[in-house]
Short mmCIF file of C-alpha atoms and ligand atoms in Angstrom, two decimals:
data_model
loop_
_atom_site.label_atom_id
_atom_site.label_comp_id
_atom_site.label_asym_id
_atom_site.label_seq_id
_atom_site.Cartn_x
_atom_site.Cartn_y
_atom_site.Cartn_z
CA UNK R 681 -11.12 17.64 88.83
CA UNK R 682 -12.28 14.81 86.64
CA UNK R 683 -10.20 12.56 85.06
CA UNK R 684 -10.75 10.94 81.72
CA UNK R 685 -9.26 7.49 81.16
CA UNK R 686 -9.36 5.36 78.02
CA UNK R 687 -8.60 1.61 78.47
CA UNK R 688 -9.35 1.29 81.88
CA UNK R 689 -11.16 -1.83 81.98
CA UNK R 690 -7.72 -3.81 80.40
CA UNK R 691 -4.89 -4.62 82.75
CA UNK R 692 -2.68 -2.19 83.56
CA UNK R 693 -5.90 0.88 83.35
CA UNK R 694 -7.67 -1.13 85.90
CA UNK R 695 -4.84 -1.35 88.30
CA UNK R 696 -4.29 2.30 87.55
CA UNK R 697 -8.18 3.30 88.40
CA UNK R 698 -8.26 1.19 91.39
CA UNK R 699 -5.03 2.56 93.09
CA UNK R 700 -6.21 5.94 92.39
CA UNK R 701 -9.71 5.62 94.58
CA UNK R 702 -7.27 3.56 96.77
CA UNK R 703 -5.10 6.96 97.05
CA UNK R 704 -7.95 9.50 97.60
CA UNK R 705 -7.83 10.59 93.84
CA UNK R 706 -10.60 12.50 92.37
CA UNK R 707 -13.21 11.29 89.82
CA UNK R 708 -12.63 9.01 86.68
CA UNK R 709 -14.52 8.72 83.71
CA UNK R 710 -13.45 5.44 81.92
CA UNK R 711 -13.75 5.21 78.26
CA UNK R 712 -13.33 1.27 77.34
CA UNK R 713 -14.68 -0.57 74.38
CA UNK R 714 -14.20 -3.72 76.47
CA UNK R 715 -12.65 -6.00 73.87
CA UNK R 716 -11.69 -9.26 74.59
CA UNK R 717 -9.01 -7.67 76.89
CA UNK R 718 -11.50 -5.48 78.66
CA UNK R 719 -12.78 -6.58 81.61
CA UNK R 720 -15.85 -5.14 83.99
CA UNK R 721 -14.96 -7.63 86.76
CA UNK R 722 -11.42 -6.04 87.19
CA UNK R 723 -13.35 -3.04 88.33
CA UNK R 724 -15.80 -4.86 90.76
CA UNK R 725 -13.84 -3.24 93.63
CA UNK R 726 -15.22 -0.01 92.40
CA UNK R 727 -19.28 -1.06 92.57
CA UNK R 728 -20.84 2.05 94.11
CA UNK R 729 -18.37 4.19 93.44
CA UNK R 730 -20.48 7.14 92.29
CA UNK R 731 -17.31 8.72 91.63
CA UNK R 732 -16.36 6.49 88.79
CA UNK R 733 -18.49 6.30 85.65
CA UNK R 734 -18.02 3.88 83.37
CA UNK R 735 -18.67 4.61 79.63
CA UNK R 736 -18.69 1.29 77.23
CA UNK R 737 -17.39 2.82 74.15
CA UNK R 738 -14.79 3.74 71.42
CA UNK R 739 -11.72 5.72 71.24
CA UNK R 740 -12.45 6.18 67.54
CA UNK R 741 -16.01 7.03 68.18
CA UNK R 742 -14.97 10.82 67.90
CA UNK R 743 -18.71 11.96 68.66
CA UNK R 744 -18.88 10.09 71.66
CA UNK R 745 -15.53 11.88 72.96
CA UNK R 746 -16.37 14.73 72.00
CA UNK R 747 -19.38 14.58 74.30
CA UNK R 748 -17.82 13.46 77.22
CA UNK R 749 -15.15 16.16 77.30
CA UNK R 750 -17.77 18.56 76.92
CA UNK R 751 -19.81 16.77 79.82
CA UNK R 752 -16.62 16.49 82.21
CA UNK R 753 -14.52 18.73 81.44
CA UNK R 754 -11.39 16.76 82.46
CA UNK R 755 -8.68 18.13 83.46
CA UNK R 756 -6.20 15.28 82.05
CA UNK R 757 -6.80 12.28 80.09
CA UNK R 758 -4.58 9.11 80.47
CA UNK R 759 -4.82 6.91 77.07
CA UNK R 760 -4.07 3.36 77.97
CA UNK R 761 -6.70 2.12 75.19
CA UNK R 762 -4.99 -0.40 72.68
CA UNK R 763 -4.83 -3.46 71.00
CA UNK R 764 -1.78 -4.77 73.35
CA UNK R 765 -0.50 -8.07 72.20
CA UNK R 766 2.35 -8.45 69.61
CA UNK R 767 1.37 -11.80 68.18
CA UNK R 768 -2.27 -10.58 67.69
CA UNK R 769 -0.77 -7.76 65.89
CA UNK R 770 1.09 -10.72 64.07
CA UNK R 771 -1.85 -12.10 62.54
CA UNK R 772 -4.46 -9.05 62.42
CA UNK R 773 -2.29 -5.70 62.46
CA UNK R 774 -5.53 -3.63 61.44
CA UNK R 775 -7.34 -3.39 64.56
CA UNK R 776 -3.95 -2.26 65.92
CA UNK R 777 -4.00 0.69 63.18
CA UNK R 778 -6.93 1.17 63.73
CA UNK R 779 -7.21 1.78 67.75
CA UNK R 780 -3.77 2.46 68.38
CA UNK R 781 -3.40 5.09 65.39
CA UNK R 782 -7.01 5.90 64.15
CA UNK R 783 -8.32 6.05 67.42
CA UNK R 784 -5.31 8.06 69.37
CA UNK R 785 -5.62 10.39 66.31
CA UNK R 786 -9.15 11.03 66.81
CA UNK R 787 -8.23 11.50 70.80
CA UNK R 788 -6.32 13.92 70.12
CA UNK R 789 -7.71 16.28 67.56
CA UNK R 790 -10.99 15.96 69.56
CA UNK R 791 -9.16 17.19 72.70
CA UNK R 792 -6.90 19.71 70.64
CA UNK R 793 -10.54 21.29 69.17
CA UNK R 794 -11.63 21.34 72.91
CA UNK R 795 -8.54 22.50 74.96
CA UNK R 796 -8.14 25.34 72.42
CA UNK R 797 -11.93 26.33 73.67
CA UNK R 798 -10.88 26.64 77.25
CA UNK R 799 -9.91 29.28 79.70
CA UNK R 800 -6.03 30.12 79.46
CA UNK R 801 -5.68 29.12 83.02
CA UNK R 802 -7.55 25.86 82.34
CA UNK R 803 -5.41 24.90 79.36
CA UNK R 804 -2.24 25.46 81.12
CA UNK R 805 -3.30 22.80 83.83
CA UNK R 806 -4.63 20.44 81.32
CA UNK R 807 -2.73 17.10 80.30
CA UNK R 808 -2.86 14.27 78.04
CA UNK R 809 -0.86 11.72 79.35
CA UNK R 810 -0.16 8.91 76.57
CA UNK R 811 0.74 5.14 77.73
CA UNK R 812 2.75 3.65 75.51
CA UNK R 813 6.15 1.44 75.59
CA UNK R 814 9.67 0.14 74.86
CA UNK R 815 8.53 -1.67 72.26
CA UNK R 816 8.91 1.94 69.87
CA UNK R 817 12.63 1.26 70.20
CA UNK R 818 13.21 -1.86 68.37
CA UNK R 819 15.76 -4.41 69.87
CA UNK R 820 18.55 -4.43 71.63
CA UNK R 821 21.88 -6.84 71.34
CA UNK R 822 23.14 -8.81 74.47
CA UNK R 823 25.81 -6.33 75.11
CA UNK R 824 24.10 -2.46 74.00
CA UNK R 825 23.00 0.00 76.33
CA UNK R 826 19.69 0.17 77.33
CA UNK R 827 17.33 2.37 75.34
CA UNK R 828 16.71 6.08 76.85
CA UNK R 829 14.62 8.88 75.77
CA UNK R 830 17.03 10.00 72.81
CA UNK R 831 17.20 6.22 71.39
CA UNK R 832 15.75 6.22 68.13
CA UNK R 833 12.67 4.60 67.51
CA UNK R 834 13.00 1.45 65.69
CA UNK R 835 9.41 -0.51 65.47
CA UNK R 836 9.81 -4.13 64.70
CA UNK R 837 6.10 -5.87 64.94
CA UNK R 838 2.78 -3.88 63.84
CA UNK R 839 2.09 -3.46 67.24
CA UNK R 840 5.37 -1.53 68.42
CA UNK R 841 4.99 0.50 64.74
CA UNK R 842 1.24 1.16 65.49
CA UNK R 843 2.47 2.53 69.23
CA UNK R 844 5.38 4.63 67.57
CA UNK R 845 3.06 6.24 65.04
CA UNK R 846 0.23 6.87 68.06
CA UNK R 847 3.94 8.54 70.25
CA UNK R 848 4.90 10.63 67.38
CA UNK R 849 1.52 12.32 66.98
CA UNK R 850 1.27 13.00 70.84
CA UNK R 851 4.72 14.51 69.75
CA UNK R 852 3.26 16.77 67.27
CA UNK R 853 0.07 17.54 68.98
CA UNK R 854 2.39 19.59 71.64
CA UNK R 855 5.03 20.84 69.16
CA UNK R 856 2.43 22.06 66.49
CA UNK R 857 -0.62 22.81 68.78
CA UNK R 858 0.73 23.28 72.29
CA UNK R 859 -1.21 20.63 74.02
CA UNK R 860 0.33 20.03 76.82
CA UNK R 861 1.62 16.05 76.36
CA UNK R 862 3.75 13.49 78.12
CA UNK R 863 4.37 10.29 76.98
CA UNK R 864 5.54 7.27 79.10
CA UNK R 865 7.46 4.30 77.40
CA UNK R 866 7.39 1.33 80.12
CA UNK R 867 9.07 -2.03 79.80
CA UNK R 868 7.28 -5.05 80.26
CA UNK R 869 4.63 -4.95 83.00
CA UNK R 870 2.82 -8.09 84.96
CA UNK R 871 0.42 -8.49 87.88
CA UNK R 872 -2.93 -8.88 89.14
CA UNK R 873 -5.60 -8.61 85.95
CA UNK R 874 -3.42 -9.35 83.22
CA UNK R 875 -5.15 -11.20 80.62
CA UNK R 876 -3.81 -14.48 80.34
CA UNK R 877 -2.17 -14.36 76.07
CA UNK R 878 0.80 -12.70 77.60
CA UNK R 879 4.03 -14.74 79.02
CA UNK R 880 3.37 -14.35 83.17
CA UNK R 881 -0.10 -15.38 83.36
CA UNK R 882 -0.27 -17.44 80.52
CA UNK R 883 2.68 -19.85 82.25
CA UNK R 884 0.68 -19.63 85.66
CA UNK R 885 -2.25 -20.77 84.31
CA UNK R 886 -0.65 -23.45 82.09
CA UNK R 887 1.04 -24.67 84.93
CA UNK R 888 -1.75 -24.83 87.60
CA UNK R 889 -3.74 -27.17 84.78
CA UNK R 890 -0.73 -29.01 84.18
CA UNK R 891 -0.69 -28.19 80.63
CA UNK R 892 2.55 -27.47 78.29
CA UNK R 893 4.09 -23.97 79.04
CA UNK R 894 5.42 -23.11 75.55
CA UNK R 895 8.89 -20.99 75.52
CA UNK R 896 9.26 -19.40 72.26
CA UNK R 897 12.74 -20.27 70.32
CA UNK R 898 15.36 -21.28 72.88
CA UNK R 899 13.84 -18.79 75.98
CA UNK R 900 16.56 -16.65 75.31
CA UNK R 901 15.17 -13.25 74.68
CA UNK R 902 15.19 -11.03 77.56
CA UNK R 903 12.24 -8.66 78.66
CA UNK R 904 12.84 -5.91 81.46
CA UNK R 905 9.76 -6.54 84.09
CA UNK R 906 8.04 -4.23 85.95
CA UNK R 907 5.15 -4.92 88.93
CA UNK R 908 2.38 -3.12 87.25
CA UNK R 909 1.73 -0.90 90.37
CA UNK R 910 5.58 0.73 89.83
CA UNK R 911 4.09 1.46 86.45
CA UNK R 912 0.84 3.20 87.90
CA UNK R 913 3.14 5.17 90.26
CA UNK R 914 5.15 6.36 87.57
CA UNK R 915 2.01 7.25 85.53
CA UNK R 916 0.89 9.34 88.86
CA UNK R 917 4.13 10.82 89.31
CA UNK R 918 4.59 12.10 85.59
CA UNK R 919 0.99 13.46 85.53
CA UNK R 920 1.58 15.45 88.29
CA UNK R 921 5.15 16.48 87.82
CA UNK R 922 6.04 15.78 84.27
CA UNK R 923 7.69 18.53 82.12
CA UNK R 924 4.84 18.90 79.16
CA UNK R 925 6.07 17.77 75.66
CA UNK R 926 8.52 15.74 77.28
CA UNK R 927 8.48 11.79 77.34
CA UNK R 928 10.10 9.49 80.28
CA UNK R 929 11.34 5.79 80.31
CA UNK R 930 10.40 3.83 82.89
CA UNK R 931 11.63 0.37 83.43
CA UNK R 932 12.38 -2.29 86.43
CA UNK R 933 15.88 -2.69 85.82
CA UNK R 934 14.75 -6.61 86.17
CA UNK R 935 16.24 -7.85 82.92
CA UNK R 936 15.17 -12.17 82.69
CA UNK R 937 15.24 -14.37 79.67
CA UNK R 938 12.16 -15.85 79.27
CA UNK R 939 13.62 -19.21 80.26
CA UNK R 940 14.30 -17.52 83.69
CA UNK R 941 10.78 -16.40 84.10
CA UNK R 942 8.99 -19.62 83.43
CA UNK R 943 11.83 -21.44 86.04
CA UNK R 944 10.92 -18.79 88.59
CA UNK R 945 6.95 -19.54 87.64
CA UNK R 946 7.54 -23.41 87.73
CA UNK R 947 9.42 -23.03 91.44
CA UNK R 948 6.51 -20.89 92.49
CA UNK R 949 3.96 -23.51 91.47
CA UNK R 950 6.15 -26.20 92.75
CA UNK R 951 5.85 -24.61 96.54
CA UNK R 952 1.99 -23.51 96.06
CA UNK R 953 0.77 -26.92 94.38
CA UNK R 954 3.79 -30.03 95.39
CA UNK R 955 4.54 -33.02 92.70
CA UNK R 956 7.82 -34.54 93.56
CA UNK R 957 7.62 -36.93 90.66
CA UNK R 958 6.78 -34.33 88.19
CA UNK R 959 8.13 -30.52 88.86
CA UNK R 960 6.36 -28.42 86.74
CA UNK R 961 9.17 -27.18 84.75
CA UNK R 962 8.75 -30.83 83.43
CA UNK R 963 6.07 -28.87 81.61
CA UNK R 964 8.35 -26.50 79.66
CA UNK R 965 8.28 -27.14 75.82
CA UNK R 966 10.21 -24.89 73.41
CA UNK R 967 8.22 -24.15 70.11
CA UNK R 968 8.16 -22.45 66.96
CA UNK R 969 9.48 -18.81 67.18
CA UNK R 970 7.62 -15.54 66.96
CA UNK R 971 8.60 -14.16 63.91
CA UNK R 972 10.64 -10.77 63.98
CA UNK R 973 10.97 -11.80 67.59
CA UNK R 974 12.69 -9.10 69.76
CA UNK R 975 15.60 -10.19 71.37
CA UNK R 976 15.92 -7.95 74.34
CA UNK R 977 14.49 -4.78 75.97
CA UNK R 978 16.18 -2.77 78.50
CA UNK R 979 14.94 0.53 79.48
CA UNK R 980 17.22 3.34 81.15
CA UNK R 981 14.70 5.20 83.77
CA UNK R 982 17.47 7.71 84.74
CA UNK R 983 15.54 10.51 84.02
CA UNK R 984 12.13 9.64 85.31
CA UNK R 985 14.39 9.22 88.97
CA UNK R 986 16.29 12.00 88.47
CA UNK R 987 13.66 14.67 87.29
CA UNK R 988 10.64 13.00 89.33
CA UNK R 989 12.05 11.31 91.95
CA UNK R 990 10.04 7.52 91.17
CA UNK R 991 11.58 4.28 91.62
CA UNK R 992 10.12 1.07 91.67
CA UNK R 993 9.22 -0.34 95.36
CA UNK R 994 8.54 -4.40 94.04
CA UNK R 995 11.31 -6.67 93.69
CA UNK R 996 11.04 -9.19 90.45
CA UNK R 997 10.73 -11.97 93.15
CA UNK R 998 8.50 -10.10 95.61
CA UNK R 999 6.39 -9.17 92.72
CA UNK R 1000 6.41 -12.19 90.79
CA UNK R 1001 4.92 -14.01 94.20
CA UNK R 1002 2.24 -11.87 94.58
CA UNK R 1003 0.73 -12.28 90.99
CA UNK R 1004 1.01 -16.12 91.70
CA UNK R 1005 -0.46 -15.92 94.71
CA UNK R 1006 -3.20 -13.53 93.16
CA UNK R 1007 -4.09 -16.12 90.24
CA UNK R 1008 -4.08 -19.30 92.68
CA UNK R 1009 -6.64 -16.53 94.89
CA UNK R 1010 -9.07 -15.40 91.86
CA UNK R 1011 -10.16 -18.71 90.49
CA UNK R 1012 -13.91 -16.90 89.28
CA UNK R 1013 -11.68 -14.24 87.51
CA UNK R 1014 -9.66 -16.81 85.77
CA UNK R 1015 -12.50 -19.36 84.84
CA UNK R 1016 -14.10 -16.01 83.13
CA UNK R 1017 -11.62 -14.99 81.04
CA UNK R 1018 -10.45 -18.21 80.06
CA UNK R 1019 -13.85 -19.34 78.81
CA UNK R 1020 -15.13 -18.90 74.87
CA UNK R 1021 -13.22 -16.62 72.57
CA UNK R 1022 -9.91 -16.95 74.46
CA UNK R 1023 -9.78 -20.99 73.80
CA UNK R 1024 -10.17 -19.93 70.11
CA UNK R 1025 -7.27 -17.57 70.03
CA UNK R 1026 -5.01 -19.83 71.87
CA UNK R 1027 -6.00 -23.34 69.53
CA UNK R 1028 -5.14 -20.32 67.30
CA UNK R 1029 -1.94 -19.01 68.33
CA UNK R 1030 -0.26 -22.25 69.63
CA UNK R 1031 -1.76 -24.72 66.61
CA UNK R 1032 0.94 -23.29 64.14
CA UNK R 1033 3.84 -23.36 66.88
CA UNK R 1034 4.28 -27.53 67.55
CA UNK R 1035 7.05 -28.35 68.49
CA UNK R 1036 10.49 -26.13 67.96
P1 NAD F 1854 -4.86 -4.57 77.66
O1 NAD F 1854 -4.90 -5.19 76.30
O2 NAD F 1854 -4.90 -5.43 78.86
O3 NAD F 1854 -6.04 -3.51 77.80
C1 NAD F 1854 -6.40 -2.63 76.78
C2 NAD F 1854 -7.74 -2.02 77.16
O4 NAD F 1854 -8.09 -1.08 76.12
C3 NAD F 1854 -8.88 -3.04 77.23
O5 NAD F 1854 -9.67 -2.78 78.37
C4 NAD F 1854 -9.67 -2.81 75.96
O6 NAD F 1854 -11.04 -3.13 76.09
C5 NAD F 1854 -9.44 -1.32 75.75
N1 NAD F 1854 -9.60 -0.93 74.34
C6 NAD F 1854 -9.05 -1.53 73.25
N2 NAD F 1854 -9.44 -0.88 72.14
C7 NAD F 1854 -10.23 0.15 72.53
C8 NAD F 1854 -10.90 1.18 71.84
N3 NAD F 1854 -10.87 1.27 70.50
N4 NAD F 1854 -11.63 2.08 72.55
C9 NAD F 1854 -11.69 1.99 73.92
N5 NAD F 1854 -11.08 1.03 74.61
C10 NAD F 1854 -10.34 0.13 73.93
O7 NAD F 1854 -3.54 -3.67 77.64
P2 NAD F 1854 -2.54 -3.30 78.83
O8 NAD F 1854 -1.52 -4.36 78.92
O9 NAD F 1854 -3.33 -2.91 80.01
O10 NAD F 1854 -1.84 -2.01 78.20
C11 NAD F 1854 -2.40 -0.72 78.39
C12 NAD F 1854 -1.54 0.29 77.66
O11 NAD F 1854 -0.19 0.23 78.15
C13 NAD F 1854 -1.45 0.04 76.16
O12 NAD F 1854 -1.46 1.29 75.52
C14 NAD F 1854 -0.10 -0.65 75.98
O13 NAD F 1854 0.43 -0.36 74.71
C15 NAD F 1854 0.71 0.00 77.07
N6 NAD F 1854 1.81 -0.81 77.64
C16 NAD F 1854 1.58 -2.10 78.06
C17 NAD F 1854 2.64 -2.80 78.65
C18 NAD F 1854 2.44 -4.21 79.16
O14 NAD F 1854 3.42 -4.85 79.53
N7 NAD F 1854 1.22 -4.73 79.23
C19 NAD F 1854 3.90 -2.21 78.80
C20 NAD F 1854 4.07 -0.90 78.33
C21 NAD F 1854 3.03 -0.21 77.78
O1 DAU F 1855 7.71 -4.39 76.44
C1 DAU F 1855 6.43 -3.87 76.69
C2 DAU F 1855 5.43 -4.74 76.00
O2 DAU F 1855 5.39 -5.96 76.73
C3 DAU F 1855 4.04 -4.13 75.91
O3 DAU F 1855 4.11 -2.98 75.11
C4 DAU F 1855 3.05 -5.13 75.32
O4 DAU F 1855 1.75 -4.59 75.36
C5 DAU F 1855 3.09 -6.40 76.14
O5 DAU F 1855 2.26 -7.36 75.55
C6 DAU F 1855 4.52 -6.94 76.23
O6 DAU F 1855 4.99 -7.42 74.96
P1 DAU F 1855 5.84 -8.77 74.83
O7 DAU F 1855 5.72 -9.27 73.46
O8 DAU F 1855 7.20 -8.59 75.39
O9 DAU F 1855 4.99 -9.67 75.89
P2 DAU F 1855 4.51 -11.18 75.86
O10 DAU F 1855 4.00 -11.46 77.23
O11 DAU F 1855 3.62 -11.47 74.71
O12 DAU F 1855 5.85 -11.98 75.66
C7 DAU F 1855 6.94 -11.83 76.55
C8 DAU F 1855 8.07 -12.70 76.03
O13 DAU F 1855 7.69 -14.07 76.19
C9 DAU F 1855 8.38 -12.51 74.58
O14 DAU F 1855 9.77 -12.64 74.37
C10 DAU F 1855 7.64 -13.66 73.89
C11 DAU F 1855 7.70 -14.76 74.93
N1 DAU F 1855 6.56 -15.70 74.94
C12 DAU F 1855 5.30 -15.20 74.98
C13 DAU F 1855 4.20 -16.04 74.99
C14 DAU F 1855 2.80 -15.49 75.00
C15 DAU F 1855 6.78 -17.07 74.98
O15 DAU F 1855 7.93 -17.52 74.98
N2 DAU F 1855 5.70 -17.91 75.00
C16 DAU F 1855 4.43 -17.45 74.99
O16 DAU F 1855 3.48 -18.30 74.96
#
């Protein structure tokens, strides 16, 4: 009753793998190329484990998948493997073609060519679950409806049109071939593990070291956030109850402007680490924008409540305490990632912003 998961070293896979031991669930293989984003230590918990086996590797290495579905025989694969970050995607879209669309390509024909190989029974219960996000939808105006499973997709960044081309072959893959798909599109997710390029962590971190915490544009765009376990439920729940070829939306119905979020940071800091003379939303600096910058994502998880029954269980303030109390907790995890290659892409990232 193996299960085969790609990207479970990176944030949101290694919260998945470890509440799924935590839960009693059966064994993973985890397929993770461990770039920069990839992390062994978020699996630490796991040391022992026999029932977890790690494999260092590529989605696109097609050879290399196509041995380990022959050696474990999955019975469902869960793809979170991607490049993740829009403004990497900004200034090197290929490795986003090339994992996100190469490399879910190559996932699927090798599992199509193997599924088809399989005992009827076998290929009925089988399921490739594909992670992917709101981002496929484009952007929303202050006043529209949030997106739902019917909203057509609208890519704005390489990253959301690499993710959109990766959802429409999982699309294909069950209309043309049968496989038996689901696709989740989640909003915004933050937590323990997340590497620290995207808003949450990145403003934690800035703010423990007292350096600038830089809000993009005026901090108005809003993001829909989500407690990364509520997203690992919902991948749980849709495995196991999901209608095949069918996709679900799956937000937190926590919509924040950015502004809001690095406030609700600041006041966080401000209890964990006191300066009366300098609170650290004295920190806050608005710089250059992202360009093509998405103003706001809502998603609509009617259906995933209706047909599956999930809801989320964490509060954005509940939640939001937690991952600042896990960062102020994890110092070694922090001083790891933080070291080489990620000062280079933030001197990187940041250099061009200045100022607004
Ligand atoms: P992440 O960047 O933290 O982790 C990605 C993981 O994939 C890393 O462990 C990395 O080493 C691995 N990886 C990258 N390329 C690979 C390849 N070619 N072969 C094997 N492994 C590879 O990303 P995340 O935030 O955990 O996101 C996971 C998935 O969820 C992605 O598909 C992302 O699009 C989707 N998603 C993320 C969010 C969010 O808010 N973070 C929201 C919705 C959907
Ligand atoms: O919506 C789901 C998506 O959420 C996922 O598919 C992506 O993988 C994930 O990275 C995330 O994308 P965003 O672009 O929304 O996340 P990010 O954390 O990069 O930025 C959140 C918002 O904060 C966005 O409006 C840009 C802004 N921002 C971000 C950074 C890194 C800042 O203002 N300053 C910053 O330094």
């Amino acid at each position: 009753m193996t299960v085969l998961v790609t990207g479970g070293a990176g944030f949101i896979g290694s919260n998945f793998v470890l509440d799924w031991f935590a839960r009693g669930g059966g064994p993973v293989v985890n397929l993770d190329k461990l770039t920069y984003a990839g992390n062994p230590a978020n699996l630490e918990g796991l040391t022992g484990n026999a029932a977890h086996v790690f494999v260092h590797g590529d989605i696109c290495d097609r050879d290399l998948v196509r041995r380990l579905l022959e050696q474990h025989a999955p019975r469902a694969i869960v793809h979170f493997a991607a490049e993740s970050h829009v403004d990497r995607s900004i200034l090197g879209p290929s490795e986003f073609v090339q994992t996100n669309v190469v490399g879910t390509f190559g996932l699927l024909e090798e599992t199509r060519t193997w599924w088809e190989k399989r005992a009827p029974s076998e290929r009925a219960d089988f399921r490739f679950l594909h992670v992917s996000t709101d981002e496929v939808f484009g952007s929303l105006g202050p006043h529209d409806p949030p997106f739902s499973e019917s909203t057509p997709v609208a890519p704005n960044s390489p990253y959301a049109a690499s993710k959109a081309a990766a959802d429409h072959l999982v699309r294909a893959y069950h209309h043309t071939y049968g496989l038996p798909t689901l696709t989740v599109n989640c909003s915004n997710n933050y937590g323990p593990y997340q590497f620290p390029e995207k808003l949450i962590p990145l403003m934690i971190l800035n703010g423990l070291t007292r350096k600038p915490l830089p809000v993009y544009g005026d901090g108005g765009n809003v993001r829909d956030w989500l407690y990364v376990q509520d997203h690992c439920a919902a991948i749980r729940q849709v495995l196991a109850r999901g209608r095949v070829g069918e996709s679900y939306n799956v937000g937190g119905n926590n919509q924040k402007t950015n502004l809001e979020v690095v406030n609700a940071i600041c006041a966080l800091l401000d209890e964990a680490r006191p300066n009366r003379k300098s609170p650290h939303s004295t920190l806050i600096s608005f710089v250059k924008d992202r360009p093509g910058h998405d103003h706001r994502y809502a998603m609509d998880s009617t259906k995933i409540s209706s047909q599956i029954g999930w809801k989320s269980a964490e509060s954005f303030d509940s939640g939001l305490r937690k991952t600042v109390a896990w960062y102020l907790d994890n110092p070694d995890w922090v001083a790891h990632v933080t070291s080489g290659a990620y000062r280079h892409w933030i001197e990187k990232n940041y250099a061009m912003r200045g100022e607004a």
